[in-house]
Amino acid sequence: MTVLGATGSIGCSTADVMLQHPDKFSAFALVGHQNDEKMLQLAESLRPEWVVMTDAAAAERLKGRLHAGVRLEAGMDAATELAAAPETDMVMAAMVGSAGLPATLAAVQAGKRVGLANKECLVTAGRIFMDAARVSGAEVVPVDSEHAAVHQCMQGHDHGSISQVILTASGGPFRDRDPATLHSVTPEEAIAHPNWDMGAKISVDSATMMNKALELIEARWLFNLPPEKLSAIIHPESIIHAMVEYRDGSVLAQLAMPDMRMPIAYAMQAEPRLSSGIPWLDLAKSGSLHFQAVDCERFPAMRLVNEVMQGENSLSIALNAANEVANAAFRERRIGFTDIVTTVEKVLDRVENIPVGLLSDVWLHDEYARRVANEVIS
């Protein structure tokens, strides 16, 4: 396995599942960004053939510290090359943000099995990405808990019989908070997710529900579904991860304790199932499960995504790029919490609504949206 984003939460959970099954999985390459201390720990336990730090300074800090036989490289080009290398059987794509697109796309073009935890790949280049998978024969298996749930609920059923795919959302830390008070939210409050242990960027996305907006766009490309068949519902317990409704009225749901090792293990090997190490789901102990409609006043990102999905994919590229800029600005205390979605909306007002079919054009639209977002913020 090659793990892109090895030092993040998904990467570390992937390492945990690999270590539970040393007879089935070994590490070919581990790719990180700046966290050299975490990479050192992972390299000690997994003993990969290669370690890549996309940040040159982090790679320099690792020199001479890795176990004998582990080769060290720096830069995204090295990560991209190793993701497509013949020695790689499977790639876990867990880099955060659109930075993970080149290496993940290289793995898809090389026909690898790809565990996709980087939703930006499909949000920014969904058509390009899935077309490449069809050409190469790559198997793209979702790792987001919601998409892994949909994938499981669709197995053995006629795709044309689907009437609705419903992604569940925890609602984050502010699901019951008065929307009028959200302007005063601090980064620390936004990052404190009630159910999931995630990185800072993704936790803030969950707090705004931009994470769910991006997941709806991802589902559109991953499952080849029109926007009108995609929706979301708030489910605070995060026990049901998604539901698929069929035209006969049947609704299939996938349930599990909220632990990313379950969808990771499913992506690594669906049949026969692997032990993931997560707690057993005791519904009697869990008690009631609750649901509520998404309030677009509290979560305006969900209103925005409905408009974006009705348009061309240039809008989803802009949505993702502007959100990355605004999310970072909030965590750096340069804008307020409610300014995140407001910034994205202002960027969307200034971009073209056109189809984008070339990766080079994806980067142009991405760069433009980031520039506009920075202008709006400043």
PDB file of C-alpha atoms in Angstrom, residues 149-257:
ATOM      1  CA  ALA A 149     -22.232   3.420   3.531  1.00  0.00           C
ATOM      2  CA  VAL A 150     -23.900   4.256   0.205  1.00  0.00           C
ATOM      3  CA  HIS A 151     -21.506   1.902  -1.584  1.00  0.00           C
ATOM      4  CA  GLN A 152     -22.535  -0.933   0.735  1.00  0.00           C
ATOM      5  CA  CYS A 153     -26.259  -0.177   0.435  1.00  0.00           C
ATOM      6  CA  MET A 154     -26.017  -0.258  -3.367  1.00  0.00           C
ATOM      7  CA  GLN A 155     -24.295  -3.622  -3.649  1.00  0.00           C
ATOM      8  CA  GLY A 156     -26.478  -6.170  -5.448  1.00  0.00           C
ATOM      9  CA  HIS A 157     -29.184  -3.638  -6.331  1.00  0.00           C
ATOM     10  CA  ASP A 158     -30.223  -2.074  -9.612  1.00  0.00           C
ATOM     11  CA  HIS A 159     -28.700   1.387  -9.898  1.00  0.00           C
ATOM     12  CA  GLY A 160     -31.680   2.623 -11.931  1.00  0.00           C
ATOM     13  CA  SER A 161     -34.065   1.736  -9.096  1.00  0.00           C
ATOM     14  CA  ILE A 162     -32.550   4.306  -6.736  1.00  0.00           C
ATOM     15  CA  SER A 163     -34.936   7.136  -5.930  1.00  0.00           C
ATOM     16  CA  GLN A 164     -32.846   8.921  -3.284  1.00  0.00           C
ATOM     17  CA  VAL A 165     -29.430   8.794  -1.618  1.00  0.00           C
ATOM     18  CA  ILE A 166     -29.461  10.417   1.819  1.00  0.00           C
ATOM     19  CA  LEU A 167     -26.201  11.318   3.531  1.00  0.00           C
ATOM     20  CA  THR A 168     -26.352  11.811   7.265  1.00  0.00           C
ATOM     21  CA  ALA A 169     -24.634  14.700   9.036  1.00  0.00           C
ATOM     22  CA  SER A 170     -23.858  15.048  12.721  1.00  0.00           C
ATOM     23  CA  GLY A 171     -24.605  18.760  12.527  1.00  0.00           C
ATOM     24  CA  GLY A 172     -21.270  19.477  14.181  1.00  0.00           C
ATOM     25  CA  PRO A 173     -20.901  21.452  17.404  1.00  0.00           C
ATOM     26  CA  PHE A 174     -23.488  24.098  16.448  1.00  0.00           C
ATOM     27  CA  ARG A 175     -26.478  22.030  15.348  1.00  0.00           C
ATOM     28  CA  ASP A 176     -28.649  23.428  18.185  1.00  0.00           C
ATOM     29  CA  ARG A 177     -27.031  26.840  18.563  1.00  0.00           C
ATOM     30  CA  ASP A 178     -28.956  30.035  17.814  1.00  0.00           C
ATOM     31  CA  PRO A 179     -27.857  31.106  14.297  1.00  0.00           C
ATOM     32  CA  ALA A 180     -27.751  34.737  15.489  1.00  0.00           C
ATOM     33  CA  THR A 181     -24.823  33.866  17.779  1.00  0.00           C
ATOM     34  CA  LEU A 182     -22.659  32.052  15.239  1.00  0.00           C
ATOM     35  CA  HIS A 183     -20.734  35.203  14.284  1.00  0.00           C
ATOM     36  CA  SER A 184     -18.876  34.995  17.617  1.00  0.00           C
ATOM     37  CA  VAL A 185     -17.717  31.365  17.236  1.00  0.00           C
ATOM     38  CA  THR A 186     -13.981  30.848  17.831  1.00  0.00           C
ATOM     39  CA  PRO A 187     -11.732  28.435  15.910  1.00  0.00           C
ATOM     40  CA  GLU A 188     -11.352  26.342  19.082  1.00  0.00           C
ATOM     41  CA  GLU A 189     -15.130  25.938  19.361  1.00  0.00           C
ATOM     42  CA  ALA A 190     -15.486  25.048  15.682  1.00  0.00           C
ATOM     43  CA  ILE A 191     -12.751  22.428  15.802  1.00  0.00           C
ATOM     44  CA  ALA A 192     -14.286  20.651  18.825  1.00  0.00           C
ATOM     45  CA  HIS A 193     -16.371  18.105  16.895  1.00  0.00           C
ATOM     46  CA  PRO A 194     -18.764  16.116  19.142  1.00  0.00           C
ATOM     47  CA  ASN A 195     -18.441  12.744  17.355  1.00  0.00           C
ATOM     48  CA  TRP A 196     -15.373  12.536  15.136  1.00  0.00           C
ATOM     49  CA  ASP A 197     -11.652  13.044  15.678  1.00  0.00           C
ATOM     50  CA  MET A 198     -10.641  14.947  12.548  1.00  0.00           C
ATOM     51  CA  GLY A 199      -8.092  17.516  11.460  1.00  0.00           C
ATOM     52  CA  ALA A 200      -8.694  21.231  12.005  1.00  0.00           C
ATOM     53  CA  LYS A 201      -9.711  22.032   8.423  1.00  0.00           C
ATOM     54  CA  ILE A 202     -12.237  19.200   8.155  1.00  0.00           C
ATOM     55  CA  SER A 203     -13.626  19.930  11.630  1.00  0.00           C
ATOM     56  CA  VAL A 204     -14.335  23.535  10.640  1.00  0.00           C
ATOM     57  CA  ASP A 205     -15.943  22.268   7.424  1.00  0.00           C
ATOM     58  CA  SER A 206     -18.172  20.049   9.546  1.00  0.00           C
ATOM     59  CA  ALA A 207     -19.133  23.003  11.738  1.00  0.00           C
ATOM     60  CA  THR A 208     -20.260  25.016   8.685  1.00  0.00           C
ATOM     61  CA  MET A 209     -21.618  21.825   7.024  1.00  0.00           C
ATOM     62  CA  MET A 210     -19.470  22.695   4.025  1.00  0.00           C
ATOM     63  CA  ASN A 211     -18.092  19.196   4.536  1.00  0.00           C
ATOM     64  CA  LYS A 212     -21.531  17.762   3.755  1.00  0.00           C
ATOM     65  CA  ALA A 213     -21.913  20.111   0.792  1.00  0.00           C
ATOM     66  CA  LEU A 214     -18.668  18.789  -0.650  1.00  0.00           C
ATOM     67  CA  GLU A 215     -19.776  15.212   0.052  1.00  0.00           C
ATOM     68  CA  LEU A 216     -22.976  15.720  -1.945  1.00  0.00           C
ATOM     69  CA  ILE A 217     -20.922  16.873  -4.934  1.00  0.00           C
ATOM     70  CA  GLU A 218     -18.598  13.908  -4.421  1.00  0.00           C
ATOM     71  CA  ALA A 219     -21.545  11.498  -4.353  1.00  0.00           C
ATOM     72  CA  ARG A 220     -22.835  12.956  -7.611  1.00  0.00           C
ATOM     73  CA  TRP A 221     -19.669  11.850  -9.439  1.00  0.00           C
ATOM     74  CA  LEU A 222     -18.874   8.736  -7.436  1.00  0.00           C
ATOM     75  CA  PHE A 223     -22.277   7.142  -7.973  1.00  0.00           C
ATOM     76  CA  ASN A 224     -23.218   8.906 -11.229  1.00  0.00           C
ATOM     77  CA  LEU A 225     -26.418  10.377  -9.773  1.00  0.00           C
ATOM     78  CA  PRO A 226     -28.291  13.563 -10.691  1.00  0.00           C
ATOM     79  CA  PRO A 227     -28.451  16.300  -8.012  1.00  0.00           C
ATOM     80  CA  GLU A 228     -32.172  15.805  -7.444  1.00  0.00           C
ATOM     81  CA  LYS A 229     -31.474  12.290  -6.093  1.00  0.00           C
ATOM     82  CA  LEU A 230     -29.032  13.541  -3.440  1.00  0.00           C
ATOM     83  CA  SER A 231     -29.930  14.966  -0.045  1.00  0.00           C
ATOM     84  CA  ALA A 232     -28.747  15.184   3.549  1.00  0.00           C
ATOM     85  CA  ILE A 233     -30.318  14.856   6.978  1.00  0.00           C
ATOM     86  CA  ILE A 234     -28.963  15.653  10.436  1.00  0.00           C
ATOM     87  CA  HIS A 235     -28.444  12.598  12.626  1.00  0.00           C
ATOM     88  CA  PRO A 236     -26.623  13.640  15.823  1.00  0.00           C
ATOM     89  CA  GLU A 237     -25.565  10.154  16.956  1.00  0.00           C
ATOM     90  CA  SER A 238     -23.666   9.378  13.702  1.00  0.00           C
ATOM     91  CA  ILE A 239     -24.718   5.711  13.936  1.00  0.00           C
ATOM     92  CA  ILE A 240     -26.484   5.613  10.556  1.00  0.00           C
ATOM     93  CA  HIS A 241     -23.975   6.854   7.998  1.00  0.00           C
ATOM     94  CA  ALA A 242     -26.181   6.960   4.899  1.00  0.00           C
ATOM     95  CA  MET A 243     -29.408   5.598   3.474  1.00  0.00           C
ATOM     96  CA  VAL A 244     -30.431   4.572  -0.025  1.00  0.00           C
ATOM     97  CA  GLU A 245     -34.107   4.672  -0.933  1.00  0.00           C
ATOM     98  CA  TYR A 246     -35.391   2.541  -3.810  1.00  0.00           C
ATOM     99  CA  ARG A 247     -38.458   3.106  -5.946  1.00  0.00           C
ATOM    100  CA  ASP A 248     -40.434   0.372  -4.153  1.00  0.00           C
ATOM    101  CA  GLY A 249     -40.190   2.395  -0.932  1.00  0.00           C
ATOM    102  CA  SER A 250     -37.443   0.279   0.646  1.00  0.00           C
ATOM    103  CA  VAL A 251     -34.759   2.250   2.475  1.00  0.00           C
ATOM    104  CA  LEU A 252     -31.456   0.526   3.180  1.00  0.00           C
ATOM    105  CA  ALA A 253     -29.224   2.004   5.855  1.00  0.00           C
ATOM    106  CA  GLN A 254     -25.677   1.204   6.958  1.00  0.00           C
ATOM    107  CA  LEU A 255     -24.983   1.437  10.683  1.00  0.00           C
ATOM    108  CA  ALA A 256     -21.755   1.363  12.677  1.00  0.00           C
ATOM    109  CA  MET A 257     -20.099   3.100  15.577  1.00  0.00           C
TER     110      MET A 257
END
